[in-house]
Every structure is written in C-alpha cells, then in structure tokens.
Amino acid sequence: MSDWGVLGLEGDPTPGDPDAVRGMAVRLRGQAELAEHNTVRLRAIAGSGGELAMAGDYAAAYTEALVELPDGLARLARAYRGCGDALFGYANGLTEAKIRAGGALRQGLDADDRYRVALGEVRALLPPDRELLLWPRAELSDGSIGAVTAMWDAAAVAGQVRAAAARGQVASADRARARRLALDAAELRGDAARSCAQGIENALADSGIKNKAWYEKAWDAVSAPFRSWDSFVDLCRDVAMVAGVVALFVSGPIGLALVAIALVAGAVVFADTLAKYAQGKASLGQLGLDSLGLIPGGRGVVSVARLGRTAVAVGRGVARGEGLRLVSAGLRAFSGAALGRARNIVTAI
C-alpha cells in the first residue's frame, strides 16, 4: 500500500506532471509566435502593390488566396496561444495542488506515527485479558478505553492508559484533518483541469481546427465506403465473405436471407472485377476468385440469373454521390449476358 493509504486514499489525489504540462504550454506559445510572425509577413505580401503586384491569368486567384490566408493563420495563432495559456494555468494550479497534497501527506504520516506509538503504549500497559477488550479500528476511542479500564484496581496504570489514549486521539484527529487537506488539494486540481479544458475549448471555437463532434466522426466512418466506387466494392467484398460464412451455419429464412445478401454483394464485386478484366486491369485468377462469391457455401438457393443485370450502374451512381439508393437498381440492371460470360470463364478455369 502507498503512503497515501494512511489518509484512506488509494493513491496521489493530484496526479500529473506540472513540468511536462508547462513544457507543452511553452511549445504551443512558440507555435503561436511563429504563426503571428508569418501572419504579419503574409499581410505585407497581400498588401503589396506597384512592382510587386501580380499580373496574369492566375493573379486574381492568388491575390484572393493571399487576402484570406493571413486571417486563417491569425486564427490559428490565437488558438495556439489560447491553448498555451490554458495549459500554463493548469500547470500552475497543478503545482499548487501538489504542494498542498504533499503537505497533507507529511502531516498524515506524522499523525499516523504518533497514533501507532500511543497505541503501542496502551497495549504495553494492559494485561492480556484486558487488551482483548480493545475495539478493532477504534482502539483508542473513549468507549474502547472505558471498557478496558472499567473496574480495574490498578488506578495508576489505568490513568497512564487514558493519558496515552488521549495522545492517540489527538493524533487521530490530526490524521483526519490531513485527509481533508488532501481532498481539498484534489478538488483544487479538478478545478484547474476544468478551467484548462474550458480555455482550450474557447481557444478552438473560432480557429477552424476544432475536433469534430462524435456524431460527425461516426458519420464519416459510416459513409466512407460510399464515397468512391472502389471503397464500395471493398465493402461488398467484406459483406459477401461474412454473410457467406455465417450462412453455412444458419438455416431457415434467416439463412436464405444471408445467402441472398452474400450473392448480391458478390455480384457487385464480380461485376467490378469483370469490367476491370475486360480493360486488362484484373487477372483471370482474380476474376475466378471473385466469381466464387456468386455461390456462397456451395448453396444454389438463389439463382445467379435472378440477381439482375449489372452492378456497373451502381458504380456510376456511387461515383455521382447517389450512394445506397442505386445499389438495388444497379443489381437489377446486371445483364444476363454478362453473367453467362462469367459462368463460362469460371468453367474454363
């Protein structure tokens, strides 16, 4: 158990490294100064005229960019400086909290030592039969000492026991006070951390570099496969593999549904590979491998010919950003002739 156990704490109530936080703040302030310096330079260039003025077809576009860029860089500089200031404040608050917590720990250790000494004195003065009457975890309380000294003929020794117990009670009170000081230090650190977080939030609010909200990140992850045809084909390849494997172990309507899903996804992958094979961008072996997605698990429950005519239309729709709405339409457009050629190729492999 750590030293903090004497205060009834599992560990340091003020965790963290103020020097590391302060070092990060220094780096952020340095970046802010660099951005501020470059902002001044860019504004000087943007405001240049006469012989330094741009001319030509691209001059207007470059001039517009130069006018906007300094403002963006200035916002970045403010964000760096605001974050650096917030971290400096936290480092100072954390330092103060650690000082207070360290003082509380020293007081607690001293009080605990005094308590143990007093308890040792009491145990040494009591005969074995009376020592057994001490209350566990409250050995030196008034009730415990009253129980062990009641009806004891040795009045002088009983007085010494009560005096030692009184010293132990003072030490116990000092230990409890030290615990409260440690908890106050923890609260001070928490306040400093919240202020720092709010300062960083405010610094990023108008910078353009604020982290996206969780729902925006989730949407980016979900929509990523539908931003390009190749990404969509990769998604279909994974779906076909997973659904095909699971379908081997599931029967009934659910199994049939999984087979259908695997076949639809496999048809999309096969159509894409077939188109690439016709263009010389895919090998015959790769075409044969992707054709296996049309018969997941060897089950011929869903006819290949009923999948539709071609998934190429889906690719065009995804490329235009139409996404999932065109998947079913693209599959219905899957030509029977294309599938016939595919089966001939697979047979020839």
Tab-separated table of C-alpha atoms in Angstrom:
chain	number	residue	atom	x	y	z
A	1	MET	CA	0.000	0.000	0.000
A	2	SER	CA	1.271	3.508	-0.815
A	3	ASP	CA	1.865	6.192	1.799
A	4	TRP	CA	-1.476	7.707	0.826
A	5	GLY	CA	-3.148	4.745	2.496
A	6	VAL	CA	-2.664	6.368	5.902
A	7	LEU	CA	-5.154	9.017	4.733
A	8	GLY	CA	-7.577	6.435	3.390
A	9	LEU	CA	-6.661	7.230	-0.224
A	10	GLU	CA	-5.709	4.731	-2.929
A	11	GLY	CA	-3.111	6.996	-4.494
A	12	ASP	CA	-1.933	10.534	-5.174
A	13	PRO	CA	-5.021	12.793	-5.200
A	14	THR	CA	-3.206	15.219	-7.513
A	15	PRO	CA	-1.761	13.069	-10.342
A	16	GLY	CA	0.094	14.742	-13.176
A	17	ASP	CA	3.420	16.332	-14.060
A	18	PRO	CA	3.359	20.146	-13.904
A	19	ASP	CA	6.720	20.397	-15.666
A	20	ALA	CA	5.502	18.309	-18.605
A	21	VAL	CA	2.342	20.405	-18.887
A	22	ARG	CA	4.354	23.603	-18.690
A	23	GLY	CA	6.718	22.320	-21.393
A	24	MET	CA	3.781	21.669	-23.702
A	25	ALA	CA	2.466	25.166	-23.000
A	26	VAL	CA	5.839	26.636	-23.937
A	27	ARG	CA	5.811	24.757	-27.251
A	28	LEU	CA	2.305	25.962	-28.056
A	29	ARG	CA	3.220	29.554	-27.286
A	30	GLY	CA	6.243	29.175	-29.533
A	31	GLN	CA	4.000	27.987	-32.363
A	32	ALA	CA	1.708	30.939	-31.700
A	33	GLU	CA	4.603	33.381	-32.029
A	34	LEU	CA	5.688	31.740	-35.283
A	35	ALA	CA	2.149	31.918	-36.687
A	36	GLU	CA	1.818	35.563	-35.628
A	37	HIS	CA	5.123	36.401	-37.309
A	38	ASN	CA	4.077	34.702	-40.539
A	39	THR	CA	0.684	36.411	-40.408
A	40	VAL	CA	2.398	39.787	-40.466
A	41	ARG	CA	4.568	38.708	-43.400
A	42	LEU	CA	1.631	37.359	-45.393
A	43	ARG	CA	-0.385	40.503	-44.847
A	44	ALA	CA	2.550	42.535	-46.052
A	45	ILE	CA	2.748	40.414	-49.203
A	46	ALA	CA	-1.022	40.560	-49.741
A	47	GLY	CA	-0.953	44.335	-49.468
A	48	SER	CA	1.959	44.770	-51.851
A	49	GLY	CA	1.338	46.803	-54.966
A	50	GLY	CA	3.308	48.535	-57.649
A	51	GLU	CA	6.189	46.458	-58.956
A	52	LEU	CA	5.406	43.605	-56.567
A	53	ALA	CA	1.788	43.290	-57.728
A	54	MET	CA	0.934	40.058	-59.573
A	55	ALA	CA	-0.217	40.082	-63.171
A	56	GLY	CA	-1.575	37.429	-65.490
A	57	ASP	CA	-4.478	34.981	-65.732
A	58	TYR	CA	-3.856	33.467	-62.289
A	59	ALA	CA	-3.207	36.749	-60.485
A	60	ALA	CA	-6.790	37.191	-59.290
A	61	ALA	CA	-6.960	33.706	-57.743
A	62	TYR	CA	-3.602	34.082	-55.992
A	63	THR	CA	-4.492	37.533	-54.755
A	64	GLU	CA	-7.764	36.265	-53.312
A	65	ALA	CA	-5.960	33.412	-51.536
A	66	LEU	CA	-3.361	35.788	-50.127
A	67	VAL	CA	-6.093	38.015	-48.763
A	68	GLU	CA	-7.833	35.113	-46.971
A	69	LEU	CA	-4.763	33.206	-45.784
A	70	PRO	CA	-3.479	35.745	-43.203
A	71	ASP	CA	-6.848	35.790	-41.419
A	72	GLY	CA	-6.860	31.999	-41.194
A	73	LEU	CA	-3.287	31.972	-39.928
A	74	ALA	CA	-4.167	34.640	-37.366
A	75	ARG	CA	-6.977	32.439	-36.052
A	76	LEU	CA	-4.519	29.565	-35.820
A	77	ALA	CA	-2.120	31.769	-33.854
A	78	ARG	CA	-4.885	32.726	-31.429
A	79	ALA	CA	-5.774	29.047	-30.990
A	80	TYR	CA	-2.163	28.122	-30.211
A	81	ARG	CA	-1.784	30.986	-27.774
A	82	GLY	CA	-5.116	30.310	-26.090
A	83	CYS	CA	-4.271	26.635	-25.628
A	84	GLY	CA	-0.820	27.515	-24.333
A	85	ASP	CA	-2.251	29.980	-21.827
A	86	ALA	CA	-4.807	27.409	-20.665
A	87	LEU	CA	-2.070	24.818	-20.126
A	88	PHE	CA	0.085	27.324	-18.250
A	89	GLY	CA	-2.843	27.995	-15.931
A	90	TYR	CA	-3.334	24.294	-15.381
A	91	ALA	CA	0.381	23.753	-14.699
A	92	ASN	CA	0.302	26.476	-12.037
A	93	GLY	CA	-2.862	25.087	-10.476
A	94	LEU	CA	-1.466	21.560	-10.512
A	95	THR	CA	1.745	22.753	-8.871
A	96	GLU	CA	-0.185	24.446	-6.064
A	97	ALA	CA	-2.377	21.359	-5.607
A	98	LYS	CA	0.666	19.101	-5.379
A	99	ILE	CA	2.267	21.363	-2.781
A	100	ARG	CA	-0.858	21.186	-0.654
A	101	ALA	CA	-1.226	17.437	-1.119
A	102	GLY	CA	2.421	16.897	-0.198
A	103	GLY	CA	1.974	18.910	2.986
A	104	ALA	CA	-1.152	16.929	3.842
A	105	LEU	CA	0.698	13.666	3.327
A	106	ARG	CA	3.545	14.710	5.621
A	107	GLN	CA	1.078	15.713	8.307
A	108	GLY	CA	-0.823	12.471	7.852
A	109	LEU	CA	2.306	10.333	8.131
A	110	ASP	CA	3.397	12.160	11.266
A	111	ALA	CA	-0.061	11.805	12.833
A	112	ASP	CA	-0.187	8.118	11.933
A	113	ASP	CA	3.205	7.536	13.554
A	114	ARG	CA	2.054	9.277	16.746
A	115	TYR	CA	-1.129	7.239	16.773
A	116	ARG	CA	0.772	3.982	16.440
A	117	VAL	CA	3.135	4.974	19.257
A	118	ALA	CA	0.197	5.785	21.525
A	119	LEU	CA	-1.496	2.508	20.656
A	120	GLY	CA	1.721	0.636	21.421
A	121	GLU	CA	1.929	2.306	24.821
A	122	VAL	CA	-1.654	1.330	25.626
A	123	ARG	CA	-1.124	-2.288	24.588
A	124	ALA	CA	2.072	-2.450	26.659
A	125	LEU	CA	0.249	-1.185	29.780
A	126	LEU	CA	-2.728	-3.522	29.505
A	127	PRO	CA	-2.669	-7.104	30.768
A	128	PRO	CA	-3.530	-9.701	28.070
A	129	ASP	CA	-7.083	-10.248	29.266
A	130	ARG	CA	-7.906	-6.532	29.108
A	131	GLU	CA	-6.059	-5.925	25.835
A	132	LEU	CA	-8.573	-8.239	24.179
A	133	LEU	CA	-11.326	-5.753	25.069
A	134	LEU	CA	-9.923	-3.026	22.779
A	135	TRP	CA	-12.330	-2.269	19.934
A	136	PRO	CA	-10.946	-3.107	16.471
A	137	ARG	CA	-10.312	0.000	14.301
A	138	ALA	CA	-11.264	2.239	17.239
A	139	GLU	CA	-8.802	1.042	19.848
A	140	LEU	CA	-8.164	4.416	21.464
A	141	SER	CA	-11.705	5.800	21.388
A	142	ASP	CA	-13.341	6.836	24.670
A	143	GLY	CA	-15.653	3.830	24.552
A	144	SER	CA	-12.835	1.376	23.960
A	145	ILE	CA	-10.597	2.802	26.701
A	146	GLY	CA	-13.537	2.970	29.107
A	147	ALA	CA	-14.233	-0.722	28.501
A	148	VAL	CA	-10.675	-1.853	29.204
A	149	THR	CA	-10.210	0.290	32.316
A	150	ALA	CA	-13.604	-0.354	33.904
A	151	MET	CA	-13.462	-1.946	37.356
A	152	TRP	CA	-9.669	-2.099	37.251
A	153	ASP	CA	-7.972	-1.940	40.588
A	154	ALA	CA	-4.712	-0.571	39.189
A	155	ALA	CA	-5.837	3.061	39.175
A	156	ALA	CA	-2.369	4.469	38.419
A	157	VAL	CA	-1.869	2.227	35.399
A	158	ALA	CA	-5.386	2.968	34.219
A	159	GLY	CA	-4.508	6.669	34.345
A	160	GLN	CA	-1.431	6.072	32.193
A	161	VAL	CA	-3.591	4.138	29.699
A	162	ARG	CA	-6.070	7.014	29.475
A	163	ALA	CA	-3.256	9.560	29.002
A	164	ALA	CA	-1.684	7.534	26.174
A	165	ALA	CA	-5.108	7.078	24.596
A	166	ALA	CA	-5.687	10.856	24.727
A	167	ARG	CA	-2.453	11.432	22.797
A	168	GLY	CA	-3.596	8.846	20.253
A	169	GLN	CA	-6.952	10.597	19.864
A	170	VAL	CA	-5.187	13.880	19.132
A	171	ALA	CA	-3.061	12.108	16.526
A	172	SER	CA	-6.168	10.520	15.002
A	173	ALA	CA	-7.813	13.938	14.708
A	174	ASP	CA	-4.674	15.313	13.059
A	175	ARG	CA	-4.729	12.436	10.595
A	176	ALA	CA	-8.366	13.120	9.706
A	177	ARG	CA	-7.522	16.796	9.205
A	178	ALA	CA	-4.670	15.835	6.885
A	179	ARG	CA	-7.077	13.704	4.851
A	180	ARG	CA	-9.400	16.690	4.399
A	181	LEU	CA	-6.458	18.797	3.227
A	182	ALA	CA	-5.543	16.128	0.673
A	183	LEU	CA	-9.122	16.046	-0.611
A	184	ASP	CA	-9.098	19.847	-0.861
A	185	ALA	CA	-5.932	19.577	-2.968
A	186	ALA	CA	-7.688	17.071	-5.227
A	187	GLU	CA	-10.569	19.497	-5.663
A	188	LEU	CA	-8.139	22.301	-6.489
A	189	ARG	CA	-6.575	20.140	-9.194
A	190	GLY	CA	-10.014	19.284	-10.561
A	191	ASP	CA	-10.955	22.974	-10.772
A	192	ALA	CA	-7.705	23.734	-12.587
A	193	ALA	CA	-8.320	20.870	-15.044
A	194	ARG	CA	-11.860	22.073	-15.793
A	195	SER	CA	-10.658	25.638	-16.312
A	196	CYS	CA	-7.956	24.364	-18.653
A	197	ALA	CA	-10.439	22.323	-20.668
A	198	GLN	CA	-12.761	25.311	-20.970
A	199	GLY	CA	-9.853	27.533	-22.019
A	200	ILE	CA	-8.847	25.095	-24.755
A	201	GLU	CA	-12.466	24.828	-25.888
A	202	ASN	CA	-12.724	28.614	-26.145
A	203	ALA	CA	-9.392	28.839	-27.977
A	204	LEU	CA	-10.521	26.332	-30.609
A	205	ALA	CA	-14.021	27.728	-31.011
A	206	ASP	CA	-13.076	30.219	-33.763
A	207	SER	CA	-9.924	28.577	-35.085
A	208	GLY	CA	-11.295	26.213	-37.690
A	209	ILE	CA	-9.268	23.323	-36.203
A	210	LYS	CA	-11.693	22.205	-33.515
A	211	ASN	CA	-12.165	18.458	-33.222
A	212	LYS	CA	-15.265	17.105	-34.901
A	213	ALA	CA	-18.193	16.040	-32.745
A	214	TRP	CA	-18.567	12.323	-32.111
A	215	TYR	CA	-21.587	12.068	-34.410
A	216	GLU	CA	-19.637	13.739	-37.241
A	217	LYS	CA	-16.803	11.229	-36.770
A	218	ALA	CA	-19.341	8.383	-36.733
A	219	TRP	CA	-20.924	9.641	-39.963
A	220	ASP	CA	-17.520	9.922	-41.619
A	221	ALA	CA	-16.743	6.321	-40.670
A	222	VAL	CA	-20.111	5.002	-41.861
A	223	SER	CA	-20.169	6.986	-45.110
A	224	ALA	CA	-16.528	6.284	-46.072
A	225	PRO	CA	-17.329	3.130	-48.139
A	226	PHE	CA	-19.805	5.092	-50.275
A	227	ARG	CA	-17.555	7.975	-51.289
A	228	SER	CA	-15.986	6.075	-54.161
A	229	TRP	CA	-16.797	3.015	-56.251
A	230	ASP	CA	-13.629	1.184	-55.187
A	231	SER	CA	-14.458	1.697	-51.498
A	232	PHE	CA	-17.970	0.432	-52.096
A	233	VAL	CA	-16.659	-2.674	-53.858
A	234	ASP	CA	-14.333	-3.364	-50.920
A	235	LEU	CA	-17.308	-3.112	-48.560
A	236	CYS	CA	-19.314	-5.527	-50.707
A	237	ARG	CA	-16.382	-7.975	-50.744
A	238	ASP	CA	-16.326	-7.987	-46.927
A	239	VAL	CA	-20.114	-8.332	-46.713
A	240	ALA	CA	-20.118	-11.239	-49.164
A	241	MET	CA	-17.423	-13.071	-47.226
A	242	VAL	CA	-19.003	-12.599	-43.779
A	243	ALA	CA	-22.568	-13.324	-44.878
A	244	GLY	CA	-21.445	-16.354	-46.885
A	245	VAL	CA	-19.589	-17.875	-43.951
A	246	VAL	CA	-22.404	-17.231	-41.464
A	247	ALA	CA	-24.936	-18.688	-43.907
A	248	LEU	CA	-23.149	-22.042	-43.666
A	249	PHE	CA	-24.264	-22.351	-40.044
A	250	VAL	CA	-27.736	-20.793	-40.190
A	251	SER	CA	-30.781	-22.426	-41.729
A	252	GLY	CA	-34.324	-21.365	-42.368
A	253	PRO	CA	-35.466	-17.913	-43.552
A	254	ILE	CA	-32.512	-16.187	-41.901
A	255	GLY	CA	-30.079	-18.482	-43.707
A	256	LEU	CA	-31.794	-17.788	-47.022
A	257	ALA	CA	-31.628	-14.059	-46.359
A	258	LEU	CA	-27.900	-14.297	-45.616
A	259	VAL	CA	-27.368	-16.263	-48.831
A	260	ALA	CA	-29.225	-13.585	-50.774
A	261	ILE	CA	-27.161	-10.814	-49.162
A	262	ALA	CA	-23.927	-12.659	-49.921
A	263	LEU	CA	-24.981	-13.208	-53.540
A	264	VAL	CA	-25.970	-9.576	-54.066
A	265	ALA	CA	-22.694	-8.324	-52.580
A	266	GLY	CA	-20.733	-10.956	-54.508
A	267	ALA	CA	-22.431	-9.907	-57.739
A	268	VAL	CA	-21.300	-6.322	-57.239
A	269	VAL	CA	-17.718	-7.454	-56.641
A	270	PHE	CA	-17.792	-9.831	-59.604
A	271	ALA	CA	-19.229	-7.199	-61.940
A	272	ASP	CA	-16.476	-4.782	-60.971
A	273	THR	CA	-13.749	-7.406	-61.472
A	274	LEU	CA	-15.319	-8.443	-64.816
A	275	ALA	CA	-15.224	-4.854	-66.029
A	276	LYS	CA	-11.606	-4.492	-64.914
A	277	TYR	CA	-10.729	-7.813	-66.609
A	278	ALA	CA	-12.171	-6.526	-69.874
A	279	GLN	CA	-9.931	-3.460	-69.516
A	280	GLY	CA	-6.875	-5.560	-68.690
A	281	LYS	CA	-6.779	-4.295	-65.090
A	282	ALA	CA	-7.600	-7.639	-63.424
A	283	SER	CA	-6.238	-11.147	-63.880
A	284	LEU	CA	-8.182	-14.244	-64.825
A	285	GLY	CA	-7.357	-15.782	-61.440
A	286	GLN	CA	-8.762	-12.764	-59.605
A	287	LEU	CA	-11.901	-12.959	-61.745
A	288	GLY	CA	-12.308	-16.622	-60.882
A	289	LEU	CA	-11.787	-15.961	-57.192
A	290	ASP	CA	-14.404	-13.210	-57.110
A	291	SER	CA	-16.824	-15.414	-59.020
A	292	LEU	CA	-16.923	-17.739	-56.000
A	293	GLY	CA	-18.896	-15.051	-54.212
A	294	LEU	CA	-21.809	-15.915	-56.506
A	295	ILE	CA	-22.142	-19.361	-54.848
A	296	PRO	CA	-21.553	-18.777	-51.109
A	297	GLY	CA	-21.118	-22.037	-49.230
A	298	GLY	CA	-21.984	-24.014	-52.320
A	299	ARG	CA	-25.673	-23.297	-51.816
A	300	GLY	CA	-27.598	-22.811	-55.005
A	301	VAL	CA	-30.654	-21.499	-53.240
A	302	VAL	CA	-30.737	-18.203	-55.079
A	303	SER	CA	-30.221	-18.363	-58.814
A	304	VAL	CA	-27.416	-16.218	-60.175
A	305	ALA	CA	-29.546	-15.246	-63.143
A	306	ARG	CA	-32.146	-13.695	-60.834
A	307	LEU	CA	-29.722	-11.185	-59.336
A	308	GLY	CA	-30.403	-8.712	-62.132
A	309	ARG	CA	-28.383	-7.477	-64.981
A	310	THR	CA	-25.329	-5.485	-63.933
A	311	ALA	CA	-23.859	-3.643	-60.977
A	312	VAL	CA	-21.939	-1.264	-63.220
A	313	ALA	CA	-24.835	1.183	-62.995
A	314	VAL	CA	-24.343	1.170	-59.224
A	315	GLY	CA	-20.754	2.220	-59.717
A	316	ARG	CA	-21.788	5.154	-61.832
A	317	GLY	CA	-24.396	6.137	-59.254
A	318	VAL	CA	-21.918	5.966	-56.370
A	319	ALA	CA	-19.435	7.990	-58.374
A	320	ARG	CA	-22.149	10.632	-58.754
A	321	GLY	CA	-22.742	10.521	-54.989
A	322	GLU	CA	-26.148	8.821	-55.177
A	323	GLY	CA	-24.982	6.029	-52.831
A	324	LEU	CA	-27.147	3.273	-51.463
A	325	ARG	CA	-30.294	4.243	-53.367
A	326	LEU	CA	-28.807	2.952	-56.608
A	327	VAL	CA	-27.465	-0.339	-55.247
A	328	SER	CA	-30.669	-2.275	-55.781
A	329	ALA	CA	-31.294	-0.553	-59.123
A	330	GLY	CA	-27.772	-1.365	-60.270
A	331	LEU	CA	-28.174	-5.016	-59.343
A	332	ARG	CA	-31.432	-5.248	-61.274
A	333	ALA	CA	-29.559	-3.920	-64.289
A	334	PHE	CA	-26.987	-6.742	-64.153
A	335	SER	CA	-27.167	-8.313	-67.640
A	336	GLY	CA	-27.834	-11.983	-68.107
A	337	ALA	CA	-25.290	-11.992	-70.897
A	338	ALA	CA	-22.559	-10.739	-68.580
A	339	LEU	CA	-23.362	-13.445	-66.074
A	340	GLY	CA	-23.348	-16.033	-68.836
A	341	ARG	CA	-19.861	-14.983	-69.870
A	342	ALA	CA	-18.819	-15.079	-66.236
A	343	ARG	CA	-20.027	-18.643	-65.832
A	344	ASN	CA	-18.180	-19.673	-68.976
A	345	ILE	CA	-14.976	-18.120	-67.613
A	346	VAL	CA	-15.378	-19.875	-64.282
A	347	THR	CA	-15.967	-23.186	-66.033
A	348	ALA	CA	-12.826	-22.701	-68.091
A	349	ILE	CA	-10.602	-22.052	-65.046
